[in-house]
Coordinates of C-alpha atoms in Angstrom, one line a residue:
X21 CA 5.4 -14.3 -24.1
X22 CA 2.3 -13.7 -22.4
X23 CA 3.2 -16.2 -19.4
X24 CA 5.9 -14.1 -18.4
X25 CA 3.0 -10.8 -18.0
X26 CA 3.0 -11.7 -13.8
X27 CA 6.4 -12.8 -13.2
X28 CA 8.6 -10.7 -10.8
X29 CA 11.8 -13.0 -11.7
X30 CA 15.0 -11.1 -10.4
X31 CA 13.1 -8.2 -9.3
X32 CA 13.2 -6.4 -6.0
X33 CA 10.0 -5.4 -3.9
X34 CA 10.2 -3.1 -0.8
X35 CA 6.8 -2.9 0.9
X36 CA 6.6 -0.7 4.0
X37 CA 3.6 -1.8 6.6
X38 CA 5.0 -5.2 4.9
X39 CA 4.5 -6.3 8.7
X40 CA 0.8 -5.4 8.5
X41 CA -2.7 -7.5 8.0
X42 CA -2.5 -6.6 4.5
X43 CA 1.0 -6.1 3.7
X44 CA 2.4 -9.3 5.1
X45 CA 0.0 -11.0 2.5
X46 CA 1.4 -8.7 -0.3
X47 CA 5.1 -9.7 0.7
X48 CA 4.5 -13.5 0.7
X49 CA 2.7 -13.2 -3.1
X50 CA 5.7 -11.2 -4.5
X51 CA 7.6 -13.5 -3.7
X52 CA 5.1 -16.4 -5.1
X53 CA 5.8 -15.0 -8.3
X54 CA 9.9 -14.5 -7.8
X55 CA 10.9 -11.2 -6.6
X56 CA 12.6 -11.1 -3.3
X57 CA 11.3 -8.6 -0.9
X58 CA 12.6 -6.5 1.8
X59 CA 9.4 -6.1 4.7
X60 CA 9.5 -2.8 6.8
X61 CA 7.8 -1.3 9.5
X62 CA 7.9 -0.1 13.3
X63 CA 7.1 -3.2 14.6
X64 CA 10.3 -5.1 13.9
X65 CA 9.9 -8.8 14.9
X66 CA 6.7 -8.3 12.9
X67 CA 9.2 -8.5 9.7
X68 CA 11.6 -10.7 11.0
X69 CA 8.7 -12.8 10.7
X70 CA 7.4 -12.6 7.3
X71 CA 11.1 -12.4 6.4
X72 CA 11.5 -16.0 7.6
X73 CA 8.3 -17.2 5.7
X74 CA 9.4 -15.7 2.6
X75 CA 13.1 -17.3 2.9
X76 CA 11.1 -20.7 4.0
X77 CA 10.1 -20.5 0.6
X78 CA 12.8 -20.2 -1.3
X79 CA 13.3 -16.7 -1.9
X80 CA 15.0 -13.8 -0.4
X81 CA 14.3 -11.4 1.8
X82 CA 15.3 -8.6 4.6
X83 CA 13.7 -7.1 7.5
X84 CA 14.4 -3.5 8.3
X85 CA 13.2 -1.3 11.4
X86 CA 11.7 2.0 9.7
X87 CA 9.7 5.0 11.1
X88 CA 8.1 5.8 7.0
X89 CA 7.3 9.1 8.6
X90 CA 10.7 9.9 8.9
X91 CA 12.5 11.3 5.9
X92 CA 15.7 9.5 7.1
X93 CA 14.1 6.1 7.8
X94 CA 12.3 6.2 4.2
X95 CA 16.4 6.8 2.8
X96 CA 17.9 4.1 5.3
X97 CA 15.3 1.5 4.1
X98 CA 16.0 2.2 0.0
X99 CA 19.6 2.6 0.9
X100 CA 19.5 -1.1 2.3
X101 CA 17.5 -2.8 0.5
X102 CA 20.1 -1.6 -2.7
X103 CA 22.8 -2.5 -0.7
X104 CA 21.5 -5.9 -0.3
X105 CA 20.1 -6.8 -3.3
X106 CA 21.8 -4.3 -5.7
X107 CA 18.5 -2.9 -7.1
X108 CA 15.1 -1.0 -6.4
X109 CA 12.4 -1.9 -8.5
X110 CA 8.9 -2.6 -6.8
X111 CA 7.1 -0.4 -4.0
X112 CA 4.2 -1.3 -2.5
X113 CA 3.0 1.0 0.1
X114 CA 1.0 -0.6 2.9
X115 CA 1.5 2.1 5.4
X116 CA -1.8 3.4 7.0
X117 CA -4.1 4.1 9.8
X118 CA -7.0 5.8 11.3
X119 CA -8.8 8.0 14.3
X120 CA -12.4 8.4 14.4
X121 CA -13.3 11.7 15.6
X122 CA -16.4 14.1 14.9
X123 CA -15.3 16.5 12.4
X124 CA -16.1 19.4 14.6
X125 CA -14.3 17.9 17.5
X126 CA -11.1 16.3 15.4
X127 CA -8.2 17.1 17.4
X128 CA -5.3 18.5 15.9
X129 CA -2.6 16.5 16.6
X130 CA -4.3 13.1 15.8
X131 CA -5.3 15.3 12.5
X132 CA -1.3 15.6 11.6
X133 CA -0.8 12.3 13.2
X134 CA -3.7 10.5 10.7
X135 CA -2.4 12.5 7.3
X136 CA 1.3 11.7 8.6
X137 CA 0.7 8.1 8.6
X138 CA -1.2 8.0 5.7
X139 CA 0.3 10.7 3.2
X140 CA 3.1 11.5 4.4
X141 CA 4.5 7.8 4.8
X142 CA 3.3 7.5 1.0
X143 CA 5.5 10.3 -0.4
X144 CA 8.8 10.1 1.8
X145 CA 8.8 6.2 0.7
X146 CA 8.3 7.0 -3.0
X147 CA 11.0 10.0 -3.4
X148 CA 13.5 7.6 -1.6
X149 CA 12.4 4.6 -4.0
X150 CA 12.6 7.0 -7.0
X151 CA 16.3 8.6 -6.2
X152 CA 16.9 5.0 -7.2
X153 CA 14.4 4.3 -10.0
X154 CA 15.2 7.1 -11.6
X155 CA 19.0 6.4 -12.4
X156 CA 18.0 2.9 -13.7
X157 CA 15.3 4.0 -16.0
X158 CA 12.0 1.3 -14.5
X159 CA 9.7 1.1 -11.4
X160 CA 6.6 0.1 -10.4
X161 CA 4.9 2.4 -7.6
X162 CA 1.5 1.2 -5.9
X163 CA 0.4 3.1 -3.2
X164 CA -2.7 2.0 -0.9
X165 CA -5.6 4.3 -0.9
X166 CA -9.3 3.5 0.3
X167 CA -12.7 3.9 -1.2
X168 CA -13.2 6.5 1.5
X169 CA -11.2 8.6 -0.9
X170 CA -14.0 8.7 -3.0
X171 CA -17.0 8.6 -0.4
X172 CA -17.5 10.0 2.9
X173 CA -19.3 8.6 5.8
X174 CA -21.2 8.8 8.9
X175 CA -18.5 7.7 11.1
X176 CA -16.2 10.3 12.1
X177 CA -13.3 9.7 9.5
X178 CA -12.2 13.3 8.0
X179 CA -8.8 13.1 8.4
X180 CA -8.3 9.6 7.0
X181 CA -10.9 10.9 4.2
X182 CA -8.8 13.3 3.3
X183 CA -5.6 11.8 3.5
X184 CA -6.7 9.2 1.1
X185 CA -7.9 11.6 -1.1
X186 CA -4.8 13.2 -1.4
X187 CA -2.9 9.3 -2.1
X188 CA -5.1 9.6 -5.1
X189 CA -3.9 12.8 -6.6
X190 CA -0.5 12.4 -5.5
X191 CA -0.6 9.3 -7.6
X192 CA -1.9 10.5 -10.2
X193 CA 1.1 13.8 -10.2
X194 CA 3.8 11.3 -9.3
X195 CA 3.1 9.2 -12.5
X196 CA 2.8 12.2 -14.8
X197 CA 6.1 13.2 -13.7
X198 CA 7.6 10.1 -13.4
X199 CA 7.0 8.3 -16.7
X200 CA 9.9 9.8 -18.9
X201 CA 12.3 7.9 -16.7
X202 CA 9.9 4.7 -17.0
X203 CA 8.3 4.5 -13.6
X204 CA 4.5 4.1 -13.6
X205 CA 2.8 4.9 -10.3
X206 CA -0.6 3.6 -9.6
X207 CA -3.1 2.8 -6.4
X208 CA -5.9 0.9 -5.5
X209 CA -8.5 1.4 -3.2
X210 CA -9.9 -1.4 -1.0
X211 CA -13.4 -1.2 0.6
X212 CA -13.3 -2.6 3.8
X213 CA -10.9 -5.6 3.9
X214 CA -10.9 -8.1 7.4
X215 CA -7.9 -7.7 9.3
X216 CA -6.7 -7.2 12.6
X217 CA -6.7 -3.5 12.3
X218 CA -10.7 -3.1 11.4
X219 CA -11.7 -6.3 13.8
X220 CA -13.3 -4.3 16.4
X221 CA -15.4 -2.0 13.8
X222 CA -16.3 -5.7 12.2
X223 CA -17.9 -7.2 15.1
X224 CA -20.4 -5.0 15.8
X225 CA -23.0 -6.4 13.8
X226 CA -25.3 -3.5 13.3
X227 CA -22.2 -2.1 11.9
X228 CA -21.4 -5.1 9.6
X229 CA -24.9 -5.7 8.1
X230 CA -25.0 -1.7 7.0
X231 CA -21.4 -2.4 5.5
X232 CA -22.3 -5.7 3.2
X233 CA -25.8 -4.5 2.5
X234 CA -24.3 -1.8 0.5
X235 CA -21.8 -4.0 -1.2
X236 CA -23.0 -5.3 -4.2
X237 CA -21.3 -8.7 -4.1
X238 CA -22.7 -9.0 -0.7
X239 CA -19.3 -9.1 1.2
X240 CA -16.7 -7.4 2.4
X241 CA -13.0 -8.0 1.2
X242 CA -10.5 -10.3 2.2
X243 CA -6.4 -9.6 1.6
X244 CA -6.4 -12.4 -0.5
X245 CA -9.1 -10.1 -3.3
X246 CA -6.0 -7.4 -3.3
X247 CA -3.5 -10.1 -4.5
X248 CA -4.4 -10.1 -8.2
X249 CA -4.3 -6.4 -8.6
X250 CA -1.1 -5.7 -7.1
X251 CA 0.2 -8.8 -8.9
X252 CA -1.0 -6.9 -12.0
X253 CA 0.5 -3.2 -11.3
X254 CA 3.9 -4.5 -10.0
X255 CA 4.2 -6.7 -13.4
X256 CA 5.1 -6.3 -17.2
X257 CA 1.6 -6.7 -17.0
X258 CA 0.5 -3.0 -16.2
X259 CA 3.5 -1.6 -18.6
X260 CA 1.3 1.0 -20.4
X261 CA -1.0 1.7 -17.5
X262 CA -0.1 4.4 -14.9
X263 CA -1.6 7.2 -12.9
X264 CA -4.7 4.9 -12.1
X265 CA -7.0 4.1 -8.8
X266 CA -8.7 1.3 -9.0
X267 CA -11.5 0.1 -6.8
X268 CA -11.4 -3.0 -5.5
X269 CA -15.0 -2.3 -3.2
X270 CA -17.3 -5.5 -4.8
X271 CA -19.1 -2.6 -6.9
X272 CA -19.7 -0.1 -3.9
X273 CA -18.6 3.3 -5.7
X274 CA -20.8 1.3 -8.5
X275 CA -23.5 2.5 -7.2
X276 CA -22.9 5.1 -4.4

């Protein structure tokens, strides 16, 4: 019994930002362990191109154009992944972003703009997944939040600060009111990971030492150190855990 805890036999995983740094990693390991997936995002030959890794391996899976911070997009994605695969029963939201802008200066619109793309993305995609959860009594919700939900710093990030803070507590609500019908909602938070969206920040060295000295395990992350714990919350394994952030920093809110 306990070799079954990981697998994702039969089910289905929709991950918007599946076209991302991150979530194009996430896509291919669901489907490692047997769900097929259905990748979404703005960037559209991005998913065609996981897509046709995924289906190189032997499993399944669909590529759909979708603006997440549109209510109608987050529907039209659920409705076709249901209509392709006849079931809903993983999301993994890999949506995100972020400005840097002094707090006193932070414009407006990139304010709404930075909270849209992180927070709002998050809830639109999971009240579309749930409308079909729900009816079918299971899910498994992970949203993507940041250790700079739990820590500020000196670097101009208040909107994405906050943003993520608020993926934490929405979290937290959706799975309290979400587990009578058997859906658990959880998050975790990543330190800095290396991808193509933090490259620039990376290669300024000054800027890099300061990061890994205050690491712990003297490193930053890499996508593949997210694979296990999404493996984990997406599985029978996590069946009795919900509402929960975790960390996966190398011990950085250890110690800060």
């Amino acid at each position: 019994m306990w070799t079954e805890l990981f697998k994702l036999d039969g089910r289905v995983a929709v991950v918007p930002g599946g076209n991302g740094g991150i979530g194009s990693v996430l896509c291919r390991a669901l489907a490692a362990y047997g769900a097929d997936v259905v990748i979404a995002g703005r960037r559209f030959e991005r998913c065609q191109d996981v897509a046709a890794q995924i289906e190189a391996s032997g499993r399944h899976a669909l590529a759909v154009r979708a603006d997440l911070t549109r209510p109608e997009d987050a529907e039209r994605l659920m409705t076709q992944a249901v209509e392709r695969f006849g079931r809903l029963d993983i999301l993994v939201n890999c949506v995100g972003g972020n400005a840097r802008f002094p707090a006193e200066e932070y414009p407006l619109s990139e304010w709404r703009r930075i909270l849209d793309l992180n927070l709002t993305t998050t809830l639109l995609a999971c009240q579309a997944a749930a409308r079909y959860m729900i009816p079918q009594r299971y899910g498994k919700i992970l949203n993507i939040s940041s250790v700079r939900s739990l820590l500020g710093i000196h670097s101009g990030y208040s909107a994405y600060c906050a943003a993520k803070g608020a993926v934490n507590m929405l979290t937290k609500q959706l799975a309290t009111e979400w587990a009578k019908y058997g859906i658990t909602v959880n998050a975790i938070a990543p330190t800095f990971i290396r991808t193509e969206q933090v490259a620039d920040m990376l290669s300024d060295q000054a800027f890099y030492d300061s990061l890994v000295r205050r690491i712990p395990l003297g490193r930053i992350g890499e996508v593949d150190d997210l694979v296990g714990a999404v493996l984990f919350f997406v599985s029978p394994a996590s069946n009795f855990i919900t509402g929960q952030v975790l960390f996966i920093d190398g011990g950085l809110t250890a110690c800060q």
